[in-house]
Coordinates of C-alpha atoms in Angstrom, one line a residue:
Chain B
X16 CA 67.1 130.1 100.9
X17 CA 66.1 127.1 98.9
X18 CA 63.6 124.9 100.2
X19 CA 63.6 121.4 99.2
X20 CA 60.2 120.7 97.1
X21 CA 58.6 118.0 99.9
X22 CA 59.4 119.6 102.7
X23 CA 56.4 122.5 102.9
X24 CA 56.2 123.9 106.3
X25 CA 52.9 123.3 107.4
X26 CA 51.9 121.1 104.9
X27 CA 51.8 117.1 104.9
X28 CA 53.5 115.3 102.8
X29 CA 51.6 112.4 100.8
X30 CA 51.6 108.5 101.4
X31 CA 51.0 106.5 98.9
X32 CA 49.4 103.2 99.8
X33 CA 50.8 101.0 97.0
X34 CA 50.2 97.2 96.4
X35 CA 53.7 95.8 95.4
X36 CA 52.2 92.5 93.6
X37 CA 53.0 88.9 94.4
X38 CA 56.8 89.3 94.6
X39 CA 58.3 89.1 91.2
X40 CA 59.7 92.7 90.6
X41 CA 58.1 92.5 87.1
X42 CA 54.5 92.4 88.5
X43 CA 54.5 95.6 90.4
X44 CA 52.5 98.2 88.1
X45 CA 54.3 101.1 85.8
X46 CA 52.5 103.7 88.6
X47 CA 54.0 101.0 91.4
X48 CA 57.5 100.7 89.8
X49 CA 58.0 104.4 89.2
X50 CA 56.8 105.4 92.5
X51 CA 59.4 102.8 94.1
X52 CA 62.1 103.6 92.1
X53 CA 61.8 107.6 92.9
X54 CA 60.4 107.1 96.2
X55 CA 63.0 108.9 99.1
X56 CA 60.8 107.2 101.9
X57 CA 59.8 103.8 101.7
X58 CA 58.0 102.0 104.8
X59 CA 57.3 98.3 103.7
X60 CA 56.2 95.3 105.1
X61 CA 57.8 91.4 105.4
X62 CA 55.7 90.5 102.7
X63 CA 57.3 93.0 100.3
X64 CA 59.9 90.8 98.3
X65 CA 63.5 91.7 98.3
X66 CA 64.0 92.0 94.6
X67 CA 61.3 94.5 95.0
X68 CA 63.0 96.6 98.0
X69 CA 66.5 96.3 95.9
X70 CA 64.7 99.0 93.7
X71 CA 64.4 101.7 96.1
X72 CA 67.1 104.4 95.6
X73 CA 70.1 104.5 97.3
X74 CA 69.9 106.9 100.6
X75 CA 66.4 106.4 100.8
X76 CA 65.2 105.9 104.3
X77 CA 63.2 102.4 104.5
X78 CA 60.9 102.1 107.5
X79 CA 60.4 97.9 108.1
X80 CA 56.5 97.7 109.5
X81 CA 55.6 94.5 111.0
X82 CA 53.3 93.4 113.6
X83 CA 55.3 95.4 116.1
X84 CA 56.5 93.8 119.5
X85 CA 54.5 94.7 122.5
X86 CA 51.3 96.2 119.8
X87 CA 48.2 94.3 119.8
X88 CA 45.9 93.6 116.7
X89 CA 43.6 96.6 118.1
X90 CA 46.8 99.1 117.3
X91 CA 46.0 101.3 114.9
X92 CA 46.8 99.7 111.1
X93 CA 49.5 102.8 110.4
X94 CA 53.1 102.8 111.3
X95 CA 53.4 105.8 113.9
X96 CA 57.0 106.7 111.5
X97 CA 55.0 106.7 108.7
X98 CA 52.4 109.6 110.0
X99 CA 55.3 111.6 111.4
X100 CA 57.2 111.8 108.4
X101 CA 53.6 112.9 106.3
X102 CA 53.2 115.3 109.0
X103 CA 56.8 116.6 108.5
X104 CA 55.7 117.4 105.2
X105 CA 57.6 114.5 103.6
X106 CA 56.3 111.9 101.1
X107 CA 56.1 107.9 101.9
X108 CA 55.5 105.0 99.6
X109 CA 53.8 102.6 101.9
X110 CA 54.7 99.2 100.1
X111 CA 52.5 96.5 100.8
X112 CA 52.2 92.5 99.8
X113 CA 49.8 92.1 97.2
X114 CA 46.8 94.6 96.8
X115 CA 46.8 97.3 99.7
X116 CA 42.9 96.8 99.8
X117 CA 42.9 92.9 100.2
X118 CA 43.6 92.1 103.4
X119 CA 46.1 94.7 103.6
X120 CA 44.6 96.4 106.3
X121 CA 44.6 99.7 103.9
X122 CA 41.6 101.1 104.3
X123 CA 42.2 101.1 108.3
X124 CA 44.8 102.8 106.9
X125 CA 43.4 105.1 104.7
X126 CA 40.7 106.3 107.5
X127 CA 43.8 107.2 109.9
X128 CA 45.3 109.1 107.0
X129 CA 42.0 110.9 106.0
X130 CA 41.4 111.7 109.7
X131 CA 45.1 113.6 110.0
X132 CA 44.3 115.6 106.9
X133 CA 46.9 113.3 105.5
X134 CA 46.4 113.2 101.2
X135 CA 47.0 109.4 100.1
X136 CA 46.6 107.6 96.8
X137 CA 45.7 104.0 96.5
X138 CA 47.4 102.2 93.6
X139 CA 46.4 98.7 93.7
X140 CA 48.4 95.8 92.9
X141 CA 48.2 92.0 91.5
X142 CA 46.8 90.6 94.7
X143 CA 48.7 87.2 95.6
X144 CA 45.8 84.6 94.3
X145 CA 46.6 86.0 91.3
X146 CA 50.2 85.8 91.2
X147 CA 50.2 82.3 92.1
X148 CA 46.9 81.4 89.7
X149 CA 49.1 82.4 86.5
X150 CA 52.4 81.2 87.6
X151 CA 50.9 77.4 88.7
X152 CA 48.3 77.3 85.3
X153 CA 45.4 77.7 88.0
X154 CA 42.4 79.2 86.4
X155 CA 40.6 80.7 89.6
X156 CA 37.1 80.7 87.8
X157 CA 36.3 78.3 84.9
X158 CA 32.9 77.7 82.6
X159 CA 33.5 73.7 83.6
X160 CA 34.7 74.1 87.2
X161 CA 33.9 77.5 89.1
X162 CA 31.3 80.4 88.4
X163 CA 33.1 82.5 91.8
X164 CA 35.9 82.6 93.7
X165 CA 36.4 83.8 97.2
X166 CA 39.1 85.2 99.0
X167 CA 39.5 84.7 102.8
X168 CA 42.1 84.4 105.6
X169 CA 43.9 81.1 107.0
X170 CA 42.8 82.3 110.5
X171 CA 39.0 83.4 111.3
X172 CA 35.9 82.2 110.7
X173 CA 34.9 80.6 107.3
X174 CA 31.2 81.0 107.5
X175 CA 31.5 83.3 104.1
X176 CA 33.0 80.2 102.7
X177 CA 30.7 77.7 103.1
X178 CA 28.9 76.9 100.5
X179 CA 29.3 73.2 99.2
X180 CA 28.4 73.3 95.6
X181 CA 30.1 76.7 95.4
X182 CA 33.0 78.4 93.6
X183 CA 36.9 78.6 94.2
X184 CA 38.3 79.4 97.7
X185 CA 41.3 81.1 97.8
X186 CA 43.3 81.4 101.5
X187 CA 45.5 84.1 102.0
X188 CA 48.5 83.4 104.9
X189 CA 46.5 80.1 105.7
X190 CA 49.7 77.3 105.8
X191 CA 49.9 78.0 109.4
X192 CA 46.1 77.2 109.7
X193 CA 45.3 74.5 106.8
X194 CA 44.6 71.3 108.9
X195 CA 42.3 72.9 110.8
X196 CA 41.2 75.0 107.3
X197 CA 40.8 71.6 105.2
X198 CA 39.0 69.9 108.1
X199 CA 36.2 73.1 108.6
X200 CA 35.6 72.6 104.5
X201 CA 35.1 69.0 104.8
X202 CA 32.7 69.5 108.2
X203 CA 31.0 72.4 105.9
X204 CA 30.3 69.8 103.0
X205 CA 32.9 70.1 100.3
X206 CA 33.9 67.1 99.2
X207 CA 36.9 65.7 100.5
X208 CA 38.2 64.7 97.3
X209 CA 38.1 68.2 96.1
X210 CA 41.7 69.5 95.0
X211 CA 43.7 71.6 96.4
X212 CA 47.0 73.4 95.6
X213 CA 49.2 74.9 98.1
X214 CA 51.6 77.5 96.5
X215 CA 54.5 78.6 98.7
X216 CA 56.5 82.3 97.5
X217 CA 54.2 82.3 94.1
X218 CA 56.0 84.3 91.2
X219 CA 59.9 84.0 92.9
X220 CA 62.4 81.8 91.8
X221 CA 61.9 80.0 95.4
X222 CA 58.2 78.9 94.6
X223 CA 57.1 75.5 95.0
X224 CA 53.5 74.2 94.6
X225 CA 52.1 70.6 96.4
X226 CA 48.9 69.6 95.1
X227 CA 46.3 67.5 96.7
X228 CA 42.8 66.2 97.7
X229 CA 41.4 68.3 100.6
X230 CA 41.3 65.1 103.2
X231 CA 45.3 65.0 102.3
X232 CA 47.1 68.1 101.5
X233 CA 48.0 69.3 105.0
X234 CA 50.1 66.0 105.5
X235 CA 51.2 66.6 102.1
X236 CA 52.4 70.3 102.8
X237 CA 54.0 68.8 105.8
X238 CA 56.5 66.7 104.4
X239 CA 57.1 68.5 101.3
X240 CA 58.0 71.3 104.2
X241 CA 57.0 74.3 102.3
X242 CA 57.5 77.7 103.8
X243 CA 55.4 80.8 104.4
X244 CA 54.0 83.1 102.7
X245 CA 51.7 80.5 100.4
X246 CA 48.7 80.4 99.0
X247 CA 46.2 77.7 99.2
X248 CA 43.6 77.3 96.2
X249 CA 40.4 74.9 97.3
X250 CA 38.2 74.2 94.4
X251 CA 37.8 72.0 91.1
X252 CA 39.5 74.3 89.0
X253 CA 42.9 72.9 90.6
X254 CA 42.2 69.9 88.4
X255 CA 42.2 72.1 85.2
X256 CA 45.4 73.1 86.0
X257 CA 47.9 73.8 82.6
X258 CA 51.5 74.3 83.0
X259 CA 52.9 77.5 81.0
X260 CA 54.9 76.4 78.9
X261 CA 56.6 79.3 77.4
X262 CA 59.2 79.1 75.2
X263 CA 62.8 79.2 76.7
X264 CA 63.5 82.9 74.8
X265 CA 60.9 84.4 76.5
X266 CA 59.9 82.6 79.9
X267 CA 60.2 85.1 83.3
X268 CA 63.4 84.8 84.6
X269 CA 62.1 82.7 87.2
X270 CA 62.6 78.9 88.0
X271 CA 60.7 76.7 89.4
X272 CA 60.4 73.6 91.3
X273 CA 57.2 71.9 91.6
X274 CA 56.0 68.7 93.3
X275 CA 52.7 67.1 92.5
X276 CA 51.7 63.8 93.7
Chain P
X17 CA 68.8 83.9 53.5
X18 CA 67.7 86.3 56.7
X19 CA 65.3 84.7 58.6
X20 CA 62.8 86.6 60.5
X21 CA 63.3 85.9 64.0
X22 CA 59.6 85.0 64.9
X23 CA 59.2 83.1 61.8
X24 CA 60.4 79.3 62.3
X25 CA 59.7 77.1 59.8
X26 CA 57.7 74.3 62.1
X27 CA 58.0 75.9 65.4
X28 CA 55.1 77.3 67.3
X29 CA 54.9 81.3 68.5
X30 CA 54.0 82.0 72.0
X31 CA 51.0 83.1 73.0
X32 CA 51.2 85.7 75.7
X33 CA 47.9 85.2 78.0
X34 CA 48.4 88.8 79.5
X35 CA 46.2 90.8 81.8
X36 CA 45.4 94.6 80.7
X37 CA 44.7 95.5 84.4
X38 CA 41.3 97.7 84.8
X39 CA 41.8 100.3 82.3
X40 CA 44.7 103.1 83.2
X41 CA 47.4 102.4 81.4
X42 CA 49.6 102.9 84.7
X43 CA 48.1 99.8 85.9
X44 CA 49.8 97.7 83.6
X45 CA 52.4 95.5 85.2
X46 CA 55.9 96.0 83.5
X47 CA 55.8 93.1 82.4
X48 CA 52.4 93.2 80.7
X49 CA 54.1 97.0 79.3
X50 CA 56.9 95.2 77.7
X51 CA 55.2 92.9 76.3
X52 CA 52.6 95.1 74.7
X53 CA 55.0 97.7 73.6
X54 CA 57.3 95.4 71.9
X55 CA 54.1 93.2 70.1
X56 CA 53.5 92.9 67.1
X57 CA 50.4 90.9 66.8
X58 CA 48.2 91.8 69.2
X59 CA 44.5 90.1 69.9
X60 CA 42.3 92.2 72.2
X61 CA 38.6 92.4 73.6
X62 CA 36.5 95.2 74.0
X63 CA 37.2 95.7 77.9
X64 CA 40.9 96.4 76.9
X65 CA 40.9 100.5 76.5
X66 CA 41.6 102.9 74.0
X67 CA 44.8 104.1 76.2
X68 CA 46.2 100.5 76.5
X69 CA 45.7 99.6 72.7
X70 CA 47.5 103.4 72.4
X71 CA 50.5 101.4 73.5
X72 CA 50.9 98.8 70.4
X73 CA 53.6 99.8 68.5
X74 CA 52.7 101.2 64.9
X75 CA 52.4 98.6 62.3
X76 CA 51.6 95.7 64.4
X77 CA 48.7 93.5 63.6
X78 CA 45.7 94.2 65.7
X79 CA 43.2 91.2 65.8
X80 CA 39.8 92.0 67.5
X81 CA 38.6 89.6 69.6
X82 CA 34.9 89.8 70.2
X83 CA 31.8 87.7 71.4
X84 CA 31.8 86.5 67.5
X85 CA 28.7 86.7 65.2
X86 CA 27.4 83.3 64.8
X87 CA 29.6 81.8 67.5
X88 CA 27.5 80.6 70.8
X89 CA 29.3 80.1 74.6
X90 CA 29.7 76.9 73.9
X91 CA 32.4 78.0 71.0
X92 CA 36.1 77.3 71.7
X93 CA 37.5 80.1 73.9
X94 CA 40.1 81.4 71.8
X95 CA 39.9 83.4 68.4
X96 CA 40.8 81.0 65.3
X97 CA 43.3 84.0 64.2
X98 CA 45.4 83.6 67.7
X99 CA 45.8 80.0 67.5
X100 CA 46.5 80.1 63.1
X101 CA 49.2 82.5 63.9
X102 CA 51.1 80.7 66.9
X103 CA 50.9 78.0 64.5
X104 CA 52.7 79.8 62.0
X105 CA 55.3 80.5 64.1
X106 CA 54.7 83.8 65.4
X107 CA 54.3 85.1 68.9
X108 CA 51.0 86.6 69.5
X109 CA 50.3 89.1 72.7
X110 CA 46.3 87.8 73.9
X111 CA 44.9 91.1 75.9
X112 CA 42.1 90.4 77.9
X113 CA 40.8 93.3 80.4
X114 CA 41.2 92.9 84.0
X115 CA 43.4 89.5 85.0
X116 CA 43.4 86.1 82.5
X117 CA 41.9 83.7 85.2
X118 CA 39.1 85.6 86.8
X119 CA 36.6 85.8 84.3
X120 CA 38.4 86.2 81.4
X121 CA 38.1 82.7 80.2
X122 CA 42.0 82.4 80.1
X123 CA 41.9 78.9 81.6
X124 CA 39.9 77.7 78.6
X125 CA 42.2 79.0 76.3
X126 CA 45.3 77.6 78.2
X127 CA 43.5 74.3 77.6
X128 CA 43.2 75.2 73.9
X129 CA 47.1 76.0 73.4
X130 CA 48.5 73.2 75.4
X131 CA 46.4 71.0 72.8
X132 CA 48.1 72.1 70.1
X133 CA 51.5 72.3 71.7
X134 CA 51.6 76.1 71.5
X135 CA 54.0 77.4 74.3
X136 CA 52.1 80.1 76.4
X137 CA 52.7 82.7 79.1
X138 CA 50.0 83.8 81.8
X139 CA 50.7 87.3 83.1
X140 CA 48.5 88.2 85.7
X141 CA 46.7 91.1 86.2
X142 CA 45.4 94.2 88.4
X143 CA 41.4 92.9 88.7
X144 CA 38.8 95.3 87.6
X145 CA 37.6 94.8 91.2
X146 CA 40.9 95.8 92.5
X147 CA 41.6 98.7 90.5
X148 CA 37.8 100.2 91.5
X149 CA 38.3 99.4 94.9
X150 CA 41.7 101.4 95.3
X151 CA 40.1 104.3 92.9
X152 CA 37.2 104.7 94.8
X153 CA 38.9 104.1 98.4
X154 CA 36.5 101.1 99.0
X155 CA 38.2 98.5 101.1
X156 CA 37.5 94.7 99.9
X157 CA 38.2 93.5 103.0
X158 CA 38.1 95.2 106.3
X159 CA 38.8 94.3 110.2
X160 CA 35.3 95.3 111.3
X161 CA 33.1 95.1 108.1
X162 CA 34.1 91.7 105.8
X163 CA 36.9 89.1 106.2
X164 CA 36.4 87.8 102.7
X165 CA 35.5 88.7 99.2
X166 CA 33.8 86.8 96.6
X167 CA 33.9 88.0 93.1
X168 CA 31.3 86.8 90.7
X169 CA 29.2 87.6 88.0
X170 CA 25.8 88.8 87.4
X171 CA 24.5 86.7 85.1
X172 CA 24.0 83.1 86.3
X173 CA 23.3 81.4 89.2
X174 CA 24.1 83.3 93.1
X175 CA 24.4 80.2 95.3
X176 CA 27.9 80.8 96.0
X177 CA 27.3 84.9 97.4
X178 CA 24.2 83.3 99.3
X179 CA 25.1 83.2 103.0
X180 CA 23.7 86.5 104.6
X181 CA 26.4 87.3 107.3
X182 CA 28.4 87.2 104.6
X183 CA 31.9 89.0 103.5
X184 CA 32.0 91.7 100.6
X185 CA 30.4 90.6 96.9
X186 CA 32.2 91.7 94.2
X187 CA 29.9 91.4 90.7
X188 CA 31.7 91.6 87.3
X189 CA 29.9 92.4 84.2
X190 CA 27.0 93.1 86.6
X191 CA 25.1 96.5 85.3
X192 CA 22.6 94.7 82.9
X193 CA 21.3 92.3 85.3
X194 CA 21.8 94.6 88.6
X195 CA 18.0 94.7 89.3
X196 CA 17.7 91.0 89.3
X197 CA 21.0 90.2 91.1
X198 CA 20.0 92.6 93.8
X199 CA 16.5 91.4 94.5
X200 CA 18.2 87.6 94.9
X201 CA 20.4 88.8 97.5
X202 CA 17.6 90.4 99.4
X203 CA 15.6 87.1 98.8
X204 CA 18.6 85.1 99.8
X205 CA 18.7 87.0 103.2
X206 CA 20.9 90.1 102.9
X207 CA 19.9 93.1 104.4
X208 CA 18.0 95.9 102.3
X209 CA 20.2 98.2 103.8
X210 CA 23.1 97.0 102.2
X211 CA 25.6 99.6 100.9
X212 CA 26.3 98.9 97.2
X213 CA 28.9 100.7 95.2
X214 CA 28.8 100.8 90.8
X215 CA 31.7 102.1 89.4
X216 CA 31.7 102.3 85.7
X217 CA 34.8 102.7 83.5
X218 CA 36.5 102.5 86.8
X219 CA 40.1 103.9 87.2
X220 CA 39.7 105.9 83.4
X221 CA 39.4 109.5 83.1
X222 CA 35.0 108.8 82.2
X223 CA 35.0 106.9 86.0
X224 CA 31.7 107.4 87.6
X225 CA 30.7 106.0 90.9
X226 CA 26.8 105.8 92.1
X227 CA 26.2 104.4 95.9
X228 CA 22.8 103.4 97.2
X229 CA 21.5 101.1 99.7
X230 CA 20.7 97.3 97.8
X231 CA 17.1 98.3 97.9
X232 CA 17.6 101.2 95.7
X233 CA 20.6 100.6 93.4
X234 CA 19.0 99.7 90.3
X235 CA 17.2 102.6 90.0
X236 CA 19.7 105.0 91.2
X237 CA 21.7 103.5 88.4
X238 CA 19.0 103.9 85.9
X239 CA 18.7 107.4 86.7
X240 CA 22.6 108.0 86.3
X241 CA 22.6 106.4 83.6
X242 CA 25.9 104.8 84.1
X243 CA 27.7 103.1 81.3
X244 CA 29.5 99.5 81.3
X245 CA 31.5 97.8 82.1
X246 CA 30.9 98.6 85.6
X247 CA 31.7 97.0 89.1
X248 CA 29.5 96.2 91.4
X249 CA 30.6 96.1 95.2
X250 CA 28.0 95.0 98.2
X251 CA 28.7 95.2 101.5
X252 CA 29.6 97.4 104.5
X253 CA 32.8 98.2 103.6
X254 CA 31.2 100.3 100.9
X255 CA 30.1 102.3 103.8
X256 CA 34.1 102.5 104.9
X257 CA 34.8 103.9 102.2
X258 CA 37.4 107.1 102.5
X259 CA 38.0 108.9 99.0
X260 CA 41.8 109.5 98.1
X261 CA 42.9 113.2 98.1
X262 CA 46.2 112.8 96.9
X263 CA 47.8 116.4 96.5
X264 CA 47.5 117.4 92.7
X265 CA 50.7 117.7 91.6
X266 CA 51.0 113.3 92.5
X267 CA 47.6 112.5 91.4
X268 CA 47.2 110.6 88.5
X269 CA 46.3 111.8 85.5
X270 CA 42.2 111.2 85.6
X271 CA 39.6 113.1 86.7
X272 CA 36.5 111.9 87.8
X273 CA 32.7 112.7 88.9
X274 CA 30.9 111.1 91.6
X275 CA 27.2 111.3 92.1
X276 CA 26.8 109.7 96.1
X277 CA 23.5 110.3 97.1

């Protein structure tokens, strides 16, 4: 009888909760990349790029996770396919957006997993602020202009944000939320002059960046139309923005169209 | 007459602003592999590892790239010996631990090369913060314990990690002043009780993680006596912490010791 190697009666297989970068394919990690490219199971999320799914092997089963219909933000972080298969004995790569540990919701997920008996590896990934700081020029801390940065969510409160004089503020799925965002900051004390960039599918070919003063850049996303996911840099260290300007020979194959007023 | 390709008479080299990730060489991003395994001048700091370096093909020019003798903080960002060999025409690979725009002064030296007209490249990077986090199964951010994270450092000011409800506080380069930076949270209203994670030489084979409450990390430190560079995590989510058990034959290829009191 021959057994195939990750199916172990009894046993679980392992998930791996893996951060698949900012989108480009070329920014996943070497322990990223060659788990994706010899995974067999693959459950991913909508903010997993699809030059990054087109290297999953053919046959393997991919599990789309979502915010599933009917499930409310209480439901357990983990995909219910994704536990079965582990508990068949089978392996997943669990593919998510950015870093699985910034709001990724991994470590809900890594507490289910540790509470089935479930054995997981984390490997982290270029988290999105990231992506879109060295694809727009964007230094997210700076001698001159930022001694922090802080990352925090579009929707929920911004109390950890606060802080006039302070740092870079990076928003993570917060186009949908940036009026009312841009209007807390300016209630809060930042300046309303402060600049902000707005930086829709950062590291694709499809990215597009709108810069503008806080008191400004919603009405400016607006009619520039730019389209989820994006992220939204708040802080003086927009204004020390440099272009890369690498020479044609060697840039990413990536274009880019950029508008800023 | 063959012409080196690198080598054109009055044309600038690139300079590649790349990050090294936080140590394992598997946290590369391909693109930051490619680039350092085809280089062949390659400038580097001290938080870039001994495995990563490993990768520079023989014969290529290694420049160190150090806190120079002589030089104060108020020097020009980048090494003489990067910008005096784009200048000459050749493409230079600029390693700097971690990711280029968070700390890593990568901003100043974009300034620097698009003053001179040297074409550049910024690839981002897996933060230290982010490779610690996923190696020790810390979450950054969590549902129930922080819904942002601010990364900072531990020398200088603390005004922007001051508000006491506050999200997760992520200090780089924060061992040596780790006794002062705690006592000015506690000061500035956090709660003794804080769980606080170091994690020296985080995601390497020498990792070594020490948690302690805010009150009595210093000298819980002191006593391990761990080694920098080393993160430093505050907040609850240290306390949600759930250690990844991937099966051995999938884990990577580190070992580590804890001491958790």
């Amino acid at each position: 009888v021959s057994l195939d190697r990750t199916v172990r009666k009894g046993a679980r297989g392992t998930v791996f909760l893996v951060g698949a970068g900012p989108g480009n394919p070329e920014l996943l990690t070497v322990r990223a990349h060659a788990l994706v490219t010899s995974a067999r199971i693959v459950a991913h999320d909508e903010l997993v790029s699809e030059a990054i799914l087109a290297l999953v092997p053919q046959g393997a089963e991919l599990i789309r996770v979502g915010r599933r219909r009917g499930t409310s933000p209480e439901a357990p972080a983990m995909h219910p396919a994704v536990l079965a298969r582990a508990l068949d004995g089978l392996d997943v790569v669990r593919l998510k957006g950015g870093d699985p540990l910034v709001f990724g919701r991994g470590g809900e997920e890594a507490e289910q997993l540790d509470a089935l008996g479930i054995p997981f590896e984390i490997v982290p990934g270029v988290s999105a602020a990231l992506g879109a700081a060295a694809s727009t020029g964007i230094p997210l801390t700076h001698r001159d202009a930022a001694s922090s940065v802080t990352f925090a969510t579009g929707h929920g409160r911004h109390d950890p944000t606060g802080s006039p004089g302070g740092g870079t503020i990076v928003f993570y799925m917060g186009l949908a939320t940036l009026r009312e965002t841009a209007r807390a900051l300016i209630v809060e004390g930042r300046d309303a002059h402060t600049p902000v960039a707005v930086i829709s599918h950062a590291t694709l070919s499809t990215e597009r960046t709108v810069i503008a003063t806080l008191d400004a850049i919603a009405d400016a996303v607006e009619s520039a139309s730019l389209e989820a996911p994006a992220i939204v840099i708040v802080g003086d260290v927009v204004a020390r923005r440099v272009v890369p300007s690498a020479a044609p020979d060697v840039a990413r194959p990536v274009t880019r169209s950029r508008r800023v007023p």
